[in-house]
Short mmCIF file of C-alpha atoms in Angstrom, two decimals:
data_model
loop_
_atom_site.label_atom_id
_atom_site.label_comp_id
_atom_site.label_asym_id
_atom_site.label_seq_id
_atom_site.Cartn_x
_atom_site.Cartn_y
_atom_site.Cartn_z
CA MET A 1 103.35 -23.27 -30.88
CA LYS A 2 102.54 -21.75 -27.53
CA ALA A 3 101.75 -18.04 -27.33
CA GLN A 4 104.57 -15.87 -26.02
CA LEU A 5 104.11 -15.02 -22.36
CA GLU A 6 103.69 -11.40 -21.36
CA HIS A 7 106.50 -9.59 -19.68
CA PRO A 8 105.88 -9.70 -15.90
CA ALA A 9 105.76 -5.91 -15.64
CA ASP A 10 103.21 -5.68 -18.48
CA GLU A 11 101.13 -8.45 -16.94
CA ILE A 12 101.15 -6.68 -13.57
CA LYS A 13 100.00 -3.44 -15.22
CA ARG A 14 97.24 -5.27 -17.08
CA LEU A 15 96.02 -7.01 -13.94
CA GLN A 16 96.17 -3.76 -11.98
CA ARG A 17 94.07 -2.04 -14.64
CA CYS A 18 91.60 -4.93 -14.57
CA ILE A 19 91.29 -4.63 -10.78
CA ASN A 20 90.78 -0.87 -11.04
CA ASP A 21 88.09 -1.40 -13.68
CA LEU A 22 86.36 -3.99 -11.49
CA VAL A 23 86.32 -1.56 -8.57
CA SER A 24 84.85 1.13 -10.83
CA LEU A 25 82.12 -1.23 -12.04
CA LEU A 26 81.23 -2.31 -8.52
CA ALA A 27 80.86 1.36 -7.54
CA LEU A 28 78.36 2.11 -10.33
CA PRO A 29 75.16 1.06 -8.43
CA ALA A 30 75.93 3.62 -5.72
CA MET A 31 76.25 6.31 -8.41
CA TRP A 32 72.99 5.15 -10.02
CA SER A 33 70.89 5.30 -6.85
CA GLY A 34 67.72 7.23 -7.71
CA SER A 35 68.79 7.76 -11.34
CA ARG A 36 66.56 7.40 -14.38
CA PRO A 37 67.28 4.65 -16.94
CA ASN A 38 68.73 7.12 -19.47
CA ASP A 39 71.26 8.39 -16.91
CA ILE A 40 72.26 4.81 -16.08
CA VAL A 41 72.79 4.00 -19.76
CA GLN A 42 74.90 7.09 -20.41
CA THR A 43 77.23 6.31 -17.48
CA LEU A 44 77.45 2.66 -18.55
CA LEU A 45 78.37 3.58 -22.13
CA ASP A 46 81.10 5.97 -21.02
CA SER A 47 82.55 3.38 -18.63
CA LEU A 48 82.61 0.51 -21.13
CA LEU A 49 84.01 2.65 -23.94
CA ARG A 50 86.90 3.69 -21.67
CA MET A 51 87.57 0.37 -19.91
CA LEU A 52 87.45 -1.93 -22.96
CA ASP A 53 88.97 0.50 -25.49
CA LEU A 54 86.02 -0.12 -27.84
CA ASP A 55 85.20 1.37 -31.22
CA PHE A 56 81.54 1.60 -30.20
CA VAL A 57 79.11 0.28 -27.60
CA TYR A 58 75.32 -0.08 -27.90
CA VAL A 59 72.52 -0.44 -25.31
CA GLY A 60 68.94 -1.25 -26.25
CA LEU A 61 66.22 -1.05 -23.58
CA THR A 62 62.83 -2.69 -24.10
CA ASN A 63 60.93 -3.08 -20.83
CA LEU A 64 60.61 0.16 -18.85
CA VAL A 65 57.83 1.71 -16.76
CA ASP A 66 58.13 5.43 -17.46
CA ALA A 67 59.88 5.50 -20.83
CA ALA A 68 59.51 4.09 -24.34
CA PRO A 69 61.95 1.46 -25.70
CA SER A 70 65.21 3.13 -26.68
CA GLU A 71 68.53 2.55 -28.45
CA THR A 72 71.74 4.38 -27.57
CA VAL A 73 75.11 4.11 -29.31
CA ARG A 74 78.34 5.68 -28.14
CA VAL A 75 81.19 5.77 -30.73
CA ALA A 76 84.82 6.42 -29.85
CA HIS A 77 85.92 9.91 -30.87
CA SER A 78 88.59 8.53 -33.17
CA GLN A 79 85.99 6.41 -35.01
CA GLY A 80 83.27 9.03 -35.37
CA GLN A 81 83.49 9.13 -39.17
CA MET A 82 83.80 5.37 -39.57
CA PHE A 83 80.82 4.19 -37.49
CA ARG A 84 77.60 6.22 -37.63
CA PRO A 85 75.12 5.54 -34.79
CA ARG A 86 72.10 5.11 -37.09
CA GLU A 87 73.88 2.58 -39.28
CA VAL A 88 75.13 0.71 -36.20
CA CYS A 89 71.60 0.51 -34.73
CA THR A 90 70.14 -0.74 -38.02
CA PHE A 91 72.78 -3.44 -38.35
CA LEU A 92 72.55 -4.59 -34.72
CA ASN A 93 68.77 -4.90 -34.86
CA ARG A 94 69.17 -7.41 -37.66
CA TRP A 95 72.12 -9.10 -35.98
CA LEU A 96 70.43 -9.54 -32.60
CA GLY A 97 67.14 -10.78 -34.04
CA ASP A 98 63.90 -11.27 -32.11
CA ASP A 99 64.65 -14.60 -30.42
CA PRO A 100 65.28 -13.94 -26.68
CA GLN A 101 66.75 -17.44 -26.34
CA LYS A 102 69.79 -16.17 -28.26
CA HIS A 103 70.76 -14.11 -25.27
CA TYR A 104 74.54 -14.20 -25.87
CA LEU A 105 76.13 -13.67 -29.28
CA GLN A 106 79.75 -13.34 -30.39
CA GLU A 107 81.09 -13.20 -33.92
CA ARG A 108 83.23 -11.33 -36.41
CA SER A 109 81.11 -9.29 -38.84
CA HIS A 110 81.16 -6.26 -41.16
CA ILE A 111 79.72 -2.82 -40.40
CA ALA A 112 80.25 0.08 -42.82
CA ASP A 113 82.89 -1.92 -44.73
CA GLU A 114 84.83 -2.48 -41.52
CA GLU A 115 85.42 -5.93 -40.01
CA VAL A 116 84.37 -5.81 -36.37
CA SER A 117 84.29 -8.24 -33.44
CA LEU A 118 80.84 -8.08 -31.82
CA VAL A 119 79.83 -9.36 -28.39
CA SER A 120 76.32 -9.03 -26.91
CA TRP A 121 75.32 -9.42 -23.28
CA PRO A 122 71.68 -9.67 -22.14
CA LEU A 123 70.06 -7.45 -19.54
CA GLY A 124 67.93 -10.17 -17.99
CA VAL A 125 67.90 -13.94 -18.57
CA GLN A 126 66.06 -13.53 -21.87
CA ARG A 127 66.74 -9.86 -22.53
CA GLU A 128 63.67 -8.85 -20.52
CA ILE A 129 65.06 -5.34 -20.01
CA GLY A 130 67.42 -5.07 -22.98
CA VAL A 131 70.86 -5.91 -24.32
CA ILE A 132 74.42 -4.54 -24.47
CA VAL A 133 76.60 -4.93 -27.58
CA ALA A 134 80.30 -4.05 -27.66
CA GLY A 135 82.20 -3.66 -30.92
CA SER A 136 85.94 -3.58 -31.63
CA ARG A 137 87.98 -3.92 -34.81
CA ARG A 138 90.52 -6.00 -32.87
CA ALA A 139 90.43 -9.61 -33.99
CA ASP A 140 91.21 -10.88 -30.47
CA PHE A 141 88.27 -9.04 -28.87
CA PRO A 142 87.06 -9.97 -26.33
CA ARG A 143 89.91 -11.26 -24.24
CA ASP A 144 89.07 -13.17 -21.07
CA THR A 145 89.37 -10.09 -18.84
CA GLU A 146 87.30 -8.01 -21.27
CA ALA A 147 84.53 -10.63 -21.34
CA LEU A 148 84.61 -10.70 -17.53
CA LEU A 149 84.31 -6.90 -17.31
CA LEU A 150 81.51 -6.83 -19.86
CA GLY A 151 79.58 -9.50 -17.96
CA ILE A 152 79.97 -7.69 -14.64
CA ALA A 153 78.97 -4.39 -16.24
CA ALA A 154 75.83 -6.02 -17.65
CA ASN A 155 74.91 -7.45 -14.25
CA GLN A 156 75.48 -4.11 -12.54
CA ALA A 157 73.41 -2.32 -15.20
CA LEU A 158 70.64 -4.89 -14.84
CA THR A 159 70.51 -4.27 -11.09
CA GLY A 160 70.48 -0.50 -11.56
CA LEU A 161 67.78 -0.61 -14.24
CA GLN A 162 65.61 -2.97 -12.18
CA GLN A 163 65.86 -0.58 -9.23
CA ALA A 164 65.00 2.36 -11.50
CA ARG A 165 62.01 0.43 -12.83
CA LEU A 166 60.86 -0.40 -9.30
CA LEU A 167 61.16 3.24 -8.21
CA ALA A 168 59.20 4.37 -11.26
CA GLU A 169 56.48 1.80 -10.54
CA GLN A 170 56.31 2.85 -6.89
CA LYS A 171 56.00 6.49 -7.92
CA ARG A 172 53.27 5.64 -10.40
CA VAL A 173 51.36 3.70 -7.74
CA ALA A 174 51.81 6.51 -5.20
CA ASP A 175 50.64 9.16 -7.70
CA GLU A 176 47.64 7.08 -8.66
CA LEU A 177 46.84 6.52 -5.00
CA ASP A 178 47.01 10.26 -4.29
CA GLN A 179 44.65 10.93 -7.16
CA ARG A 180 42.21 8.26 -6.01
CA VAL A 181 42.30 9.46 -2.41
CA ALA A 182 41.69 13.07 -3.48
CA GLN A 183 38.87 12.05 -5.77
CA ARG A 184 37.30 9.77 -3.17
CA THR A 185 37.49 12.45 -0.48
CA ALA A 186 35.72 14.95 -2.73
CA GLU A 187 33.03 12.44 -3.59
CA LEU A 188 32.40 11.55 0.05
CA ALA A 189 32.20 15.21 1.07
CA ALA A 190 29.68 16.03 -1.68
CA ALA A 191 27.56 12.87 -1.68
CA ASN A 192 27.65 11.59 1.90
CA GLU A 193 23.86 11.67 2.36
CA VAL A 194 23.24 10.10 -1.04
CA LEU A 195 25.61 7.24 -0.28
CA ARG A 196 23.75 6.52 2.99
CA LYS A 197 20.51 5.96 1.08
CA GLU A 198 21.84 4.11 -1.95
CA VAL A 199 22.53 0.66 -0.58
CA ALA A 200 23.07 -0.79 -4.02
CA GLU A 201 25.78 1.72 -4.79
CA ARG A 202 27.44 0.94 -1.48
CA ARG A 203 27.46 -2.75 -2.32
CA ARG A 204 29.18 -2.04 -5.64
CA ALA A 205 31.73 0.10 -3.83
CA GLU A 206 32.36 -2.70 -1.34
CA ASP A 207 32.85 -5.19 -4.19
CA ALA A 208 35.29 -2.81 -5.89
CA LEU A 209 37.14 -2.45 -2.59
CA LYS A 210 37.57 -6.22 -2.35
CA ARG A 211 38.94 -6.40 -5.89
CA GLY A 212 41.42 -3.67 -5.08
CA GLU A 213 42.47 -5.11 -1.72
CA ALA A 214 46.03 -5.83 -2.80
CA PHE A 215 46.44 -2.37 -4.30
CA LEU A 216 44.94 -0.74 -1.22
CA ALA A 217 47.31 -2.64 1.09
CA GLU A 218 50.31 -1.26 -0.80
CA GLY A 219 48.82 2.22 -0.72
CA GLN A 220 48.26 1.99 3.04
CA ARG A 221 51.85 0.91 3.55
CA LEU A 222 53.17 3.85 1.56
CA SER A 223 50.96 6.39 3.36
CA ARG A 224 51.22 4.69 6.80
CA THR A 225 47.42 4.57 6.98
CA GLY A 226 45.46 1.56 8.22
CA SER A 227 41.73 0.90 7.92
CA PHE A 228 39.33 -0.72 10.39
CA SER A 229 35.73 -1.71 11.04
CA TRP A 230 33.99 -2.06 14.42
CA ARG A 231 30.61 -3.71 14.95
CA VAL A 232 29.40 -1.99 18.11
CA VAL A 233 26.86 -4.60 19.23
CA THR A 234 29.09 -7.67 18.88
CA GLY A 235 32.41 -5.90 19.58
CA GLU A 236 33.93 -7.49 16.47
CA ILE A 237 36.92 -5.48 15.19
CA THR A 238 38.62 -5.96 11.84
CA TRP A 239 41.98 -4.36 11.04
CA SER A 240 44.01 -4.01 7.87
CA GLU A 241 47.59 -5.28 7.84
CA GLU A 242 49.00 -1.75 8.05
CA LEU A 243 47.07 -1.05 11.27
CA TYR A 244 48.60 -4.16 12.85
CA ARG A 245 51.99 -2.81 11.78
CA ILE A 246 51.32 0.62 13.30
CA PHE A 247 50.21 -0.83 16.66
CA GLU A 248 52.90 -3.57 16.47
CA PHE A 249 50.44 -6.36 17.25
CA ASP A 250 50.72 -9.96 16.12
CA ARG A 251 48.74 -10.34 12.87
CA ASP A 252 47.19 -13.62 14.03
CA VAL A 253 45.72 -12.24 17.27
CA PRO A 254 42.09 -10.98 17.11
CA VAL A 255 41.86 -7.30 18.09
CA THR A 256 39.76 -6.20 21.06
CA LEU A 257 39.09 -2.85 22.72
CA GLU A 258 41.14 -4.06 25.68
CA MET A 259 44.14 -4.73 23.44
CA ILE A 260 43.84 -1.27 21.92
CA SER A 261 43.61 0.32 25.36
CA SER A 262 46.76 -1.51 26.45
CA ARG A 263 48.70 0.19 23.65
CA VAL A 264 47.24 3.70 24.13
CA HIS A 265 49.36 6.13 26.15
CA PRO A 266 48.11 6.17 29.78
CA GLU A 267 47.46 9.92 29.63
CA ASP A 268 45.20 9.46 26.59
CA ILE A 269 43.06 6.59 27.98
CA PRO A 270 40.31 9.00 29.17
CA LEU A 271 40.08 10.45 25.66
CA LEU A 272 39.78 6.98 24.17
CA ASN A 273 37.06 5.95 26.64
CA GLU A 274 35.15 9.15 25.96
CA MET A 275 35.18 8.55 22.21
CA ILE A 276 34.09 4.91 22.66
CA ASP A 277 31.18 5.93 24.90
CA ARG A 278 30.12 8.65 22.47
CA ALA A 279 30.26 6.23 19.55
CA ARG A 280 28.17 3.66 21.38
CA GLY A 281 25.68 6.32 22.41
CA ASN A 282 24.71 8.13 19.24
CA GLY A 283 26.64 6.61 16.34
CA SER A 284 28.04 9.97 15.27
CA ASP A 285 31.20 10.37 13.23
CA CYS A 286 34.38 10.86 15.21
CA GLU A 287 37.86 12.21 14.63
CA TYR A 288 40.64 12.52 17.17
CA GLU A 289 44.36 12.09 17.71
CA HIS A 290 46.06 10.18 20.52
CA ARG A 291 49.40 8.66 21.43
CA LEU A 292 50.53 5.06 21.52
CA GLN A 293 53.11 3.78 23.97
CA MET A 294 54.99 0.87 22.41
CA SER A 295 56.55 -2.06 24.22
CA ASN A 296 59.99 -0.39 24.04
CA HIS A 297 58.46 2.77 25.63
CA SER A 298 58.71 4.77 22.39
CA VAL A 299 55.73 6.98 21.52
CA LYS A 300 53.72 7.19 18.32
CA TYR A 301 51.02 9.68 17.31
CA VAL A 302 47.93 8.31 15.55
CA HIS A 303 45.19 10.33 13.82
CA MET A 304 41.88 8.42 13.68
CA VAL A 305 38.70 9.12 11.66
CA GLY A 306 35.56 6.99 12.10
CA HIS A 307 32.25 7.00 10.25
CA GLY A 308 29.20 5.34 11.78
CA ARG A 309 26.55 3.67 9.63
CA ARG A 310 23.83 1.06 9.89
CA ASP A 311 24.01 -2.29 8.17
CA ARG A 312 21.02 -3.97 6.55
CA GLU A 313 19.84 -5.24 9.93
CA GLY A 314 20.08 -1.74 11.42
CA ARG A 315 23.09 -2.54 13.59
CA LEU A 316 25.68 0.19 14.11
CA VAL A 317 29.02 -0.33 12.35
CA TYR A 318 32.00 2.01 12.32
CA ILE A 319 34.29 2.21 9.30
CA GLY A 320 37.40 4.32 9.56
CA ALA A 321 41.10 4.87 9.11
CA ALA A 322 44.07 5.55 11.37
CA GLN A 323 47.27 7.18 10.19
CA ASP A 324 50.69 7.19 11.85
CA VAL A 325 51.47 10.94 12.01
CA THR A 326 54.48 10.66 14.32
CA GLU A 327 56.91 12.28 11.89
CA ARG A 328 54.57 15.19 11.26
CA ARG A 329 53.97 15.80 14.96
CA LEU A 330 57.66 15.64 15.81
CA SER A 331 58.39 18.08 12.98
CA GLU A 332 55.70 20.45 14.28
CA GLU A 333 57.08 20.27 17.81
CA THR A 334 60.61 20.96 16.56
CA LEU A 335 59.38 23.90 14.47
CA GLY A 336 57.47 25.27 17.47
CA LYS A 337 60.60 25.13 19.62
CA VAL A 338 62.65 26.88 16.93
CA ARG A 339 60.04 29.64 16.58
CA SER A 340 59.91 30.04 20.35
CA GLU A 341 63.67 30.38 20.56
CA LEU A 342 63.72 32.90 17.69
CA ALA A 343 60.82 34.99 19.01
CA PRO A 344 61.79 38.42 20.41
CA ARG A 345 62.09 38.40 24.20
CA GLY A 346 60.97 41.13 26.58
#
């Protein structure tokens, strides 16, 4: 016997509610922007409990950067005495099992002497980040629309949690980079003369630098700082990828002093030539700031620091770094104008 069709008005209301729920789910990533995983989970639980009229909903997270694995259960207010979160977690851990290949489960089971329909949805192809489980005493749970909403919610949560994990990893890398830069700066300031004499130590440092090349490249991108070397006798110049990005040069084109001069602001060419002549003359350390004029006529400010040393053959080599400080300079100029306007006149 065929199931009785819904009344058109009821079907329209159900479809309208489904559309409204879909819109709410699609809006969740915007709400989660910059949120921590726990905040994402709490919002997700509230949304699913309301949309699907569940007795309880569970989220287990396993693979996070800045937090330990966690389990969270939200029980409907009307079922608070029937389903206790600890009992639900204990049961679901057994029910889900440890096999990530069983990424989707659906069955009718018993929790706390209550018969419940359970549906799980993975967060990741093989539950790499975690899993969502929805529970309802209704025998017909989940209906097609409910399964659709649960699947979309899981996909949205996966996206939000992956973004949160990426932000946490980027913050960890940035913090570690800041610590390494601060430590390295202190070491160089205190042991500069010792490092000049200890060639073996320098070689170990150079080897460590090569091993950390990928990490350094990411750090340079985050801090907008590029590194370079210049062999004065041969004119050979080596740039990091970030320095190519700052100067907006093609990565495949070898860098020359003429190319650099073509990018330097015309008013700062004399300063550049003076620093080059001084470096060629005595090999002393140098530090200065100049402007770049890009192909679209925009202007950048670059702060450069160079350290001269001799290689094993006694030839002069400069090692240094250049940082894009445009935002800082523009902020300083704006602050100076504001102070000037606010200063007492007369």
